[in-house]
């Protein structure tokens, strides 16, 4: 396996800057590549200011602040990355841009491990044209990486075992992260499971007269850190639309696009970034949209909606096992540390074992995946049979 002594980050946006802070804080030198010298200088000033804020709050002393500043550098030239052992790409989610970057990196750094922080684009696609594609993988951090403990390690079709092994050691021992191994596919693991949980919540507003506040309260009572509609506002409704389109293209009807989300984006109700989404903004505006766009809705109980959300997540987790996307243990770790699944519940598969797989399968009916029905027939549970 390859040892990692220096990291390069491509892209100095919010995620790239936070990745640089994470690596430096782990006592490893990091260089961030920006588009031009002006952006590189601005990013260095931003990183230094961040370190100074830690000093001002008493989190570090002056000696540590100077050390961290020396560990962080920025550049506008690829030539300054030549001694990097690991590259983490963190540019916008534009496939053609990422493919171009990795082709250039493949030529410049013939021995470095190349990774993408993409949250949705298959790594196999990004590895096209890369020399020695065995060193290419996905390393999906959760935002902000300085605080979120999980990282998904994604193997592309040609990724070598040594590459994943090196990344696993780096993530766990250097960055102190919970690392899970995930098969390469659109959305990988955690975001697909999150989508399966959130889509029924959105559809419930389109199809029924149910208070979203009541659904959020059900989630809080279950132990989630926040309700689904608060989370959607935090994510940004426009981003939700983009992710739903990606998941629909990959997995079909269970992630079909939402007309409510489309209408909200058109109306500028994007969530916290605009001050109005599912919550906030002009009183009654969302209700008026609902009455106009979705006039024929039936009454439904919030508990029934939340149960459907949870069963949908269980079904998607079972599909991930069926399709060998991740192990049962990695699925639970991903949900606990990437989504904030209530620790006491153990994860969606432990939750399914507690509720009863048969009960969940019967509730889902025709949408239940084959592995659930197989377990019903055999009487097995997730953690007795997998």
PDB file of C-alpha atoms in Angstrom, residues 180-336:
ATOM      1  CA  UNK A 180     -16.979   2.808   4.822  1.00  0.00           C
ATOM      2  CA  UNK A 181     -16.438   0.946   1.558  1.00  0.00           C
ATOM      3  CA  UNK A 182     -19.058   1.553  -1.122  1.00  0.00           C
ATOM      4  CA  UNK A 183     -19.597   0.219  -4.640  1.00  0.00           C
ATOM      5  CA  UNK A 184     -19.393   2.755  -7.456  1.00  0.00           C
ATOM      6  CA  UNK A 185     -22.848   3.931  -8.548  1.00  0.00           C
ATOM      7  CA  UNK A 186     -24.705   7.275  -8.861  1.00  0.00           C
ATOM      8  CA  UNK A 187     -25.216   8.759  -5.392  1.00  0.00           C
ATOM      9  CA  UNK A 188     -23.121   5.954  -3.842  1.00  0.00           C
ATOM     10  CA  UNK A 189     -24.737   4.816  -0.559  1.00  0.00           C
ATOM     11  CA  UNK A 190     -25.630   7.460   2.005  1.00  0.00           C
ATOM     12  CA  UNK A 191     -27.197  10.006  -0.350  1.00  0.00           C
ATOM     13  CA  UNK A 192     -29.356   7.307  -1.944  1.00  0.00           C
ATOM     14  CA  UNK A 193     -30.603   6.208   1.477  1.00  0.00           C
ATOM     15  CA  UNK A 194     -31.290   9.832   2.410  1.00  0.00           C
ATOM     16  CA  UNK A 195     -33.244  10.273  -0.821  1.00  0.00           C
ATOM     17  CA  UNK A 196     -35.339   7.202  -0.035  1.00  0.00           C
ATOM     18  CA  UNK A 197     -36.207   8.754   3.337  1.00  0.00           C
ATOM     19  CA  UNK A 198     -36.986  12.264   2.049  1.00  0.00           C
ATOM     20  CA  UNK A 199     -38.934  11.485  -1.139  1.00  0.00           C
ATOM     21  CA  UNK A 200     -41.999  10.068   0.706  1.00  0.00           C
ATOM     22  CA  UNK A 201     -42.059  13.180   2.905  1.00  0.00           C
ATOM     23  CA  UNK A 202     -42.209  15.456  -0.137  1.00  0.00           C
ATOM     24  CA  UNK A 203     -44.802  13.275  -1.869  1.00  0.00           C
ATOM     25  CA  UNK A 204     -46.994  13.342   1.243  1.00  0.00           C
ATOM     26  CA  UNK A 205     -47.461  17.115   0.823  1.00  0.00           C
ATOM     27  CA  UNK A 206     -48.407  16.653  -2.833  1.00  0.00           C
ATOM     28  CA  UNK A 207     -50.916  13.889  -2.125  1.00  0.00           C
ATOM     29  CA  UNK A 208     -52.400  14.638   1.292  1.00  0.00           C
ATOM     30  CA  UNK A 209     -53.451  17.346   3.692  1.00  0.00           C
ATOM     31  CA  UNK A 210     -50.899  16.760   6.419  1.00  0.00           C
ATOM     32  CA  UNK A 211     -48.957  19.295   8.474  1.00  0.00           C
ATOM     33  CA  UNK A 212     -45.253  19.194   7.707  1.00  0.00           C
ATOM     34  CA  UNK A 213     -44.640  20.437  11.259  1.00  0.00           C
ATOM     35  CA  UNK A 214     -46.309  17.255  12.513  1.00  0.00           C
ATOM     36  CA  UNK A 215     -44.087  15.081  10.313  1.00  0.00           C
ATOM     37  CA  UNK A 216     -41.008  16.938  11.559  1.00  0.00           C
ATOM     38  CA  UNK A 217     -42.169  16.353  15.120  1.00  0.00           C
ATOM     39  CA  UNK A 218     -42.509  12.616  14.451  1.00  0.00           C
ATOM     40  CA  UNK A 219     -38.916  12.549  13.218  1.00  0.00           C
ATOM     41  CA  UNK A 220     -37.692  14.424  16.297  1.00  0.00           C
ATOM     42  CA  UNK A 221     -39.574  12.008  18.612  1.00  0.00           C
ATOM     43  CA  UNK A 222     -37.920   9.087  16.812  1.00  0.00           C
ATOM     44  CA  UNK A 223     -34.533  10.621  17.574  1.00  0.00           C
ATOM     45  CA  UNK A 224     -33.491  12.318  14.337  1.00  0.00           C
ATOM     46  CA  UNK A 225     -31.596  15.590  15.005  1.00  0.00           C
ATOM     47  CA  UNK A 226     -34.129  17.510  12.878  1.00  0.00           C
ATOM     48  CA  UNK A 227     -37.264  16.941  10.861  1.00  0.00           C
ATOM     49  CA  UNK A 228     -37.167  16.198   7.106  1.00  0.00           C
ATOM     50  CA  UNK A 229     -38.517  19.604   6.047  1.00  0.00           C
ATOM     51  CA  UNK A 230     -36.034  21.505   8.196  1.00  0.00           C
ATOM     52  CA  UNK A 231     -33.315  19.360   6.605  1.00  0.00           C
ATOM     53  CA  UNK A 232     -34.631  20.037   3.090  1.00  0.00           C
ATOM     54  CA  UNK A 233     -34.492  23.782   3.759  1.00  0.00           C
ATOM     55  CA  UNK A 234     -30.916  23.429   5.018  1.00  0.00           C
ATOM     56  CA  UNK A 235     -29.888  21.428   1.938  1.00  0.00           C
ATOM     57  CA  UNK A 236     -31.496  23.911  -0.466  1.00  0.00           C
ATOM     58  CA  UNK A 237     -34.583  23.020  -2.502  1.00  0.00           C
ATOM     59  CA  UNK A 238     -32.722  23.671  -5.773  1.00  0.00           C
ATOM     60  CA  UNK A 239     -30.032  21.148  -4.757  1.00  0.00           C
ATOM     61  CA  UNK A 240     -32.761  18.694  -3.781  1.00  0.00           C
ATOM     62  CA  UNK A 241     -34.223  19.033  -7.286  1.00  0.00           C
ATOM     63  CA  UNK A 242     -30.821  18.364  -8.857  1.00  0.00           C
ATOM     64  CA  UNK A 243     -30.191  15.292  -6.686  1.00  0.00           C
ATOM     65  CA  UNK A 244     -33.686  13.887  -7.327  1.00  0.00           C
ATOM     66  CA  UNK A 245     -33.109  14.181 -11.076  1.00  0.00           C
ATOM     67  CA  UNK A 246     -29.785  12.311 -10.754  1.00  0.00           C
ATOM     68  CA  UNK A 247     -31.359   9.541  -8.671  1.00  0.00           C
ATOM     69  CA  UNK A 248     -34.365   9.286 -10.995  1.00  0.00           C
ATOM     70  CA  UNK A 249     -32.085   8.906 -14.020  1.00  0.00           C
ATOM     71  CA  UNK A 250     -30.194   6.138 -12.225  1.00  0.00           C
ATOM     72  CA  UNK A 251     -32.917   4.264 -10.333  1.00  0.00           C
ATOM     73  CA  UNK A 252     -36.238   5.141 -11.915  1.00  0.00           C
ATOM     74  CA  UNK A 253     -39.689   5.542 -10.436  1.00  0.00           C
ATOM     75  CA  UNK A 254     -38.851   5.310  -6.738  1.00  0.00           C
ATOM     76  CA  UNK A 255     -37.041   8.651  -7.116  1.00  0.00           C
ATOM     77  CA  UNK A 256     -39.418  10.267  -9.602  1.00  0.00           C
ATOM     78  CA  UNK A 257     -39.100  14.092  -9.779  1.00  0.00           C
ATOM     79  CA  UNK A 258     -41.393  16.164  -7.575  1.00  0.00           C
ATOM     80  CA  UNK A 259     -43.724  18.769  -9.076  1.00  0.00           C
ATOM     81  CA  UNK A 260     -43.834  20.503  -5.681  1.00  0.00           C
ATOM     82  CA  UNK A 261     -40.054  20.891  -5.700  1.00  0.00           C
ATOM     83  CA  UNK A 262     -40.192  22.197  -9.276  1.00  0.00           C
ATOM     84  CA  UNK A 263     -42.828  24.799  -8.336  1.00  0.00           C
ATOM     85  CA  UNK A 264     -40.910  25.871  -5.238  1.00  0.00           C
ATOM     86  CA  UNK A 265     -37.688  26.357  -7.222  1.00  0.00           C
ATOM     87  CA  UNK A 266     -39.567  28.421  -9.833  1.00  0.00           C
ATOM     88  CA  UNK A 267     -41.070  30.549  -7.038  1.00  0.00           C
ATOM     89  CA  UNK A 268     -37.655  31.133  -5.449  1.00  0.00           C
ATOM     90  CA  UNK A 269     -38.528  29.128  -2.316  1.00  0.00           C
ATOM     91  CA  UNK A 270     -35.094  27.545  -2.018  1.00  0.00           C
ATOM     92  CA  UNK A 271     -34.833  27.188   1.750  1.00  0.00           C
ATOM     93  CA  UNK A 272     -32.492  28.853   4.210  1.00  0.00           C
ATOM     94  CA  UNK A 273     -30.324  30.397   1.487  1.00  0.00           C
ATOM     95  CA  UNK A 274     -33.243  32.613   0.396  1.00  0.00           C
ATOM     96  CA  UNK A 275     -34.960  32.868   3.775  1.00  0.00           C
ATOM     97  CA  UNK A 276     -37.993  30.968   2.507  1.00  0.00           C
ATOM     98  CA  UNK A 277     -38.611  27.339   1.641  1.00  0.00           C
ATOM     99  CA  UNK A 278     -40.801  24.832   3.403  1.00  0.00           C
ATOM    100  CA  UNK A 279     -40.471  27.208   6.346  1.00  0.00           C
ATOM    101  CA  UNK A 280     -39.977  30.970   6.560  1.00  0.00           C
ATOM    102  CA  UNK A 281     -40.774  33.732   4.133  1.00  0.00           C
ATOM    103  CA  UNK A 282     -44.136  35.300   3.426  1.00  0.00           C
ATOM    104  CA  UNK A 283     -46.872  33.807   5.609  1.00  0.00           C
ATOM    105  CA  UNK A 284     -49.200  31.558   3.656  1.00  0.00           C
ATOM    106  CA  UNK A 285     -47.242  31.628   0.378  1.00  0.00           C
ATOM    107  CA  UNK A 286     -46.471  27.900   0.387  1.00  0.00           C
ATOM    108  CA  UNK A 287     -50.033  27.094   1.488  1.00  0.00           C
ATOM    109  CA  UNK A 288     -51.377  29.142  -1.420  1.00  0.00           C
ATOM    110  CA  UNK A 289     -49.132  27.219  -3.819  1.00  0.00           C
ATOM    111  CA  UNK A 290     -50.338  23.924  -2.374  1.00  0.00           C
ATOM    112  CA  UNK A 291     -54.024  24.873  -2.773  1.00  0.00           C
ATOM    113  CA  UNK A 292     -53.469  26.022  -6.345  1.00  0.00           C
ATOM    114  CA  UNK A 293     -51.187  23.257  -7.590  1.00  0.00           C
ATOM    115  CA  UNK A 294     -52.459  20.303  -5.510  1.00  0.00           C
ATOM    116  CA  UNK A 295     -56.177  20.920  -4.862  1.00  0.00           C
ATOM    117  CA  UNK A 296     -57.295  17.289  -4.524  1.00  0.00           C
ATOM    118  CA  UNK A 297     -55.523  16.067  -1.434  1.00  0.00           C
ATOM    119  CA  UNK A 298     -56.851  13.681   1.183  1.00  0.00           C
ATOM    120  CA  UNK A 299     -56.325  13.749   4.939  1.00  0.00           C
ATOM    121  CA  UNK A 300     -53.439  11.631   6.228  1.00  0.00           C
ATOM    122  CA  UNK A 301     -51.880  11.026   9.608  1.00  0.00           C
ATOM    123  CA  UNK A 302     -48.330  12.314  10.142  1.00  0.00           C
ATOM    124  CA  UNK A 303     -47.314   9.097  11.925  1.00  0.00           C
ATOM    125  CA  UNK A 304     -48.309   7.091   8.831  1.00  0.00           C
ATOM    126  CA  UNK A 305     -46.190   9.369   6.637  1.00  0.00           C
ATOM    127  CA  UNK A 306     -43.153   9.036   8.904  1.00  0.00           C
ATOM    128  CA  UNK A 307     -43.541   5.252   9.031  1.00  0.00           C
ATOM    129  CA  UNK A 308     -43.581   5.197   5.225  1.00  0.00           C
ATOM    130  CA  UNK A 309     -40.394   7.280   5.162  1.00  0.00           C
ATOM    131  CA  UNK A 310     -38.609   4.874   7.495  1.00  0.00           C
ATOM    132  CA  UNK A 311     -39.795   1.776   5.631  1.00  0.00           C
ATOM    133  CA  UNK A 312     -38.644   3.341   2.352  1.00  0.00           C
ATOM    134  CA  UNK A 313     -35.158   3.815   3.828  1.00  0.00           C
ATOM    135  CA  UNK A 314     -35.117   0.197   5.043  1.00  0.00           C
ATOM    136  CA  UNK A 315     -36.126  -0.989   1.578  1.00  0.00           C
ATOM    137  CA  UNK A 316     -33.325   1.013  -0.035  1.00  0.00           C
ATOM    138  CA  UNK A 317     -30.819  -0.311   2.510  1.00  0.00           C
ATOM    139  CA  UNK A 318     -31.941  -3.860   1.713  1.00  0.00           C
ATOM    140  CA  UNK A 319     -31.493  -3.125  -2.006  1.00  0.00           C
ATOM    141  CA  UNK A 320     -27.947  -1.940  -1.249  1.00  0.00           C
ATOM    142  CA  UNK A 321     -27.193  -5.328   0.323  1.00  0.00           C
ATOM    143  CA  UNK A 322     -28.899  -7.158  -2.531  1.00  0.00           C
ATOM    144  CA  UNK A 323     -26.829  -5.235  -5.109  1.00  0.00           C
ATOM    145  CA  UNK A 324     -23.618  -5.580  -3.035  1.00  0.00           C
ATOM    146  CA  UNK A 325     -23.225  -1.810  -2.716  1.00  0.00           C
ATOM    147  CA  UNK A 326     -22.060  -2.085   0.904  1.00  0.00           C
ATOM    148  CA  UNK A 327     -22.035  -4.489   3.819  1.00  0.00           C
ATOM    149  CA  UNK A 328     -24.756  -4.389   6.463  1.00  0.00           C
ATOM    150  CA  UNK A 329     -22.292  -2.994   8.996  1.00  0.00           C
ATOM    151  CA  UNK A 330     -21.110  -0.267   6.616  1.00  0.00           C
ATOM    152  CA  UNK A 331     -24.715   0.667   5.863  1.00  0.00           C
ATOM    153  CA  UNK A 332     -25.380   1.134   9.574  1.00  0.00           C
ATOM    154  CA  UNK A 333     -22.147   3.093  10.074  1.00  0.00           C
ATOM    155  CA  UNK A 334     -22.978   5.316   7.100  1.00  0.00           C
ATOM    156  CA  UNK A 335     -26.416   6.162   8.441  1.00  0.00           C
ATOM    157  CA  UNK A 336     -25.251   6.695  12.013  1.00  0.00           C
TER     158      UNK A 336
END
